[in-house]
mmCIF file of C-alpha atoms in Angstrom:
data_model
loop_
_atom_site.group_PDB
_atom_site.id
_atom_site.type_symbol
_atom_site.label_atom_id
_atom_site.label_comp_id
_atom_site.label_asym_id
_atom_site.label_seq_id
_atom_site.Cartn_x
_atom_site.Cartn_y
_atom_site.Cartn_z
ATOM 1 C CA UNK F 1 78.938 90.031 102.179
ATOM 2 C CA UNK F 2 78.251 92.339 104.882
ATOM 3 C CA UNK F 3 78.040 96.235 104.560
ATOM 4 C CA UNK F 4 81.721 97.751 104.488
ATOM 5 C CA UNK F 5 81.980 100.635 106.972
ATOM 6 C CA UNK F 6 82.772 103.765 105.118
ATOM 7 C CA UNK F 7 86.609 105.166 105.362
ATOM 8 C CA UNK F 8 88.445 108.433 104.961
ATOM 9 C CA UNK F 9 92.010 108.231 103.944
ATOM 10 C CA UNK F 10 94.165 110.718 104.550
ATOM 11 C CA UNK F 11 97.063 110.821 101.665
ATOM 12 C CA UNK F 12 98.585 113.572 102.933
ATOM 13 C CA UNK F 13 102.550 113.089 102.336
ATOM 14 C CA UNK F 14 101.742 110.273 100.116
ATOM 15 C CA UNK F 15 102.863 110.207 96.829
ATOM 16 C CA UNK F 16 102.505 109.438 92.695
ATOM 17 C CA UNK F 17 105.786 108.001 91.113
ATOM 18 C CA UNK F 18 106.494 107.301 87.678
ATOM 19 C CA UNK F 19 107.976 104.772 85.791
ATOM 20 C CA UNK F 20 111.727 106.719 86.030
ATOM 21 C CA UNK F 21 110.866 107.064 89.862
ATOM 22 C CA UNK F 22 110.016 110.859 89.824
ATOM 23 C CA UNK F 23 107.303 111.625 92.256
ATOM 24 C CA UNK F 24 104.425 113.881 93.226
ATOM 25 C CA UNK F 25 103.598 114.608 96.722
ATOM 26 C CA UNK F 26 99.241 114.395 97.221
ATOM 27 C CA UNK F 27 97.172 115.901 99.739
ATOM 28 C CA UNK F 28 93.878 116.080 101.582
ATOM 29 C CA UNK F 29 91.829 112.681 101.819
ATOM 30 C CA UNK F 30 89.752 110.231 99.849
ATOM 31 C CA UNK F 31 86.547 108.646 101.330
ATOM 32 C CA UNK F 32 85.725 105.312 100.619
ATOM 33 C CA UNK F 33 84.592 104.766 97.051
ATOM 34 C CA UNK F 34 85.928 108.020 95.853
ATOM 35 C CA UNK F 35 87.617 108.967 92.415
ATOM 36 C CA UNK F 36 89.400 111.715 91.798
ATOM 37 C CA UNK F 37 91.462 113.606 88.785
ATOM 38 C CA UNK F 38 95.067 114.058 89.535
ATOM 39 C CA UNK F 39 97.056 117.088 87.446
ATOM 40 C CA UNK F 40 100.404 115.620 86.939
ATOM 41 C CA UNK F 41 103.160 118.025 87.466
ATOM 42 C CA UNK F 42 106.788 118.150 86.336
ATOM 43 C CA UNK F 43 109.524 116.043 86.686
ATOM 44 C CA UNK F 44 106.717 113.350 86.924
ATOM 45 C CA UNK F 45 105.958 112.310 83.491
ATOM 46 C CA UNK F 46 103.632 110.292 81.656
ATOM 47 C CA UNK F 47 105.043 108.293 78.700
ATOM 48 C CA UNK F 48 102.809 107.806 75.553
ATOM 49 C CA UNK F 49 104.238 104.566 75.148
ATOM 50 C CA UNK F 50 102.931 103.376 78.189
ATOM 51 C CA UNK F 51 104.507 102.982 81.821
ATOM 52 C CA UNK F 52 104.080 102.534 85.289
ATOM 53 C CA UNK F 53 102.290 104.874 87.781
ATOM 54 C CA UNK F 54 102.796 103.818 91.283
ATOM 55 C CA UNK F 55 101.566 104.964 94.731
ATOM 56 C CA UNK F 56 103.222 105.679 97.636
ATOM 57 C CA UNK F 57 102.624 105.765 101.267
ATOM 58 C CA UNK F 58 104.196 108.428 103.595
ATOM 59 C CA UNK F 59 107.202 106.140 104.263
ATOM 60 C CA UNK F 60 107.690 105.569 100.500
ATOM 61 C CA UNK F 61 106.147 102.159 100.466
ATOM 62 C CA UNK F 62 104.335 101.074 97.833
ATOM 63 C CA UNK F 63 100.735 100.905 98.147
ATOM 64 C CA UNK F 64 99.298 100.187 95.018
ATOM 65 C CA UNK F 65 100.079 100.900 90.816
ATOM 66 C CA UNK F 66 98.860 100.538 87.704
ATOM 67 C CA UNK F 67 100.392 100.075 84.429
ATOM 68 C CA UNK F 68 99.178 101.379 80.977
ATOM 69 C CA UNK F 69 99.841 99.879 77.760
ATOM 70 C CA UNK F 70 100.765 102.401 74.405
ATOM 71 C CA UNK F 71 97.832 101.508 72.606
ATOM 72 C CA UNK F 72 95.585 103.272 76.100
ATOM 73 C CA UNK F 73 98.407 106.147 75.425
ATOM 74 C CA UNK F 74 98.148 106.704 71.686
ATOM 75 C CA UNK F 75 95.333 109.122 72.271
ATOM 76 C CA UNK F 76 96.763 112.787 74.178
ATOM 77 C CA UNK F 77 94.351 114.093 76.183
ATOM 78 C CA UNK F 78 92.209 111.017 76.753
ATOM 79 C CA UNK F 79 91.717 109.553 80.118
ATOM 80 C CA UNK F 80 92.231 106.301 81.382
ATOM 81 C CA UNK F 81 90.362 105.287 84.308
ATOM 82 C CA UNK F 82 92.080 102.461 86.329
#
């Protein structure tokens, strides 16, 4: 496989939503490759017995989620990496 040229994303106006649809607007940009810790802010809300957390574009589209089981939640404070 060839060598993947490296991107910048900008996520400005994109957003987190969880499983009841709240959302959290993002900012700034990823580069390719890069992980990063998100603070999740009121009304978004993470349940502890598990849930969806979805991404969305500027438009609202989805552009990708995860989903997290109770048994990954049973432990506050932990993190999950997806």
């Amino acid at each position: 496989t060839p060598p993947r040229k490296p991107l910048i994303a900008a996520v400005e106006g994109w957003a987190l939503a969880d499983t009841q649809k709240n959302k959290q607007k993002l900012t700034g940009k990823l580069n390719s490759g890069e992980a990063r810790a998100i603070r999740i802010n009121k009304p978004v809300a993470l349940s502890n017995k598990g849930g969806i957390i979805t991404i969305l574009d500027e438009t609202g589209l989805k552009v990708d989620g995860v989903s997290y089981t109770k048994a990954q939640a049973s432990n506050p404070g932990w993190t999950i990496v997806f």
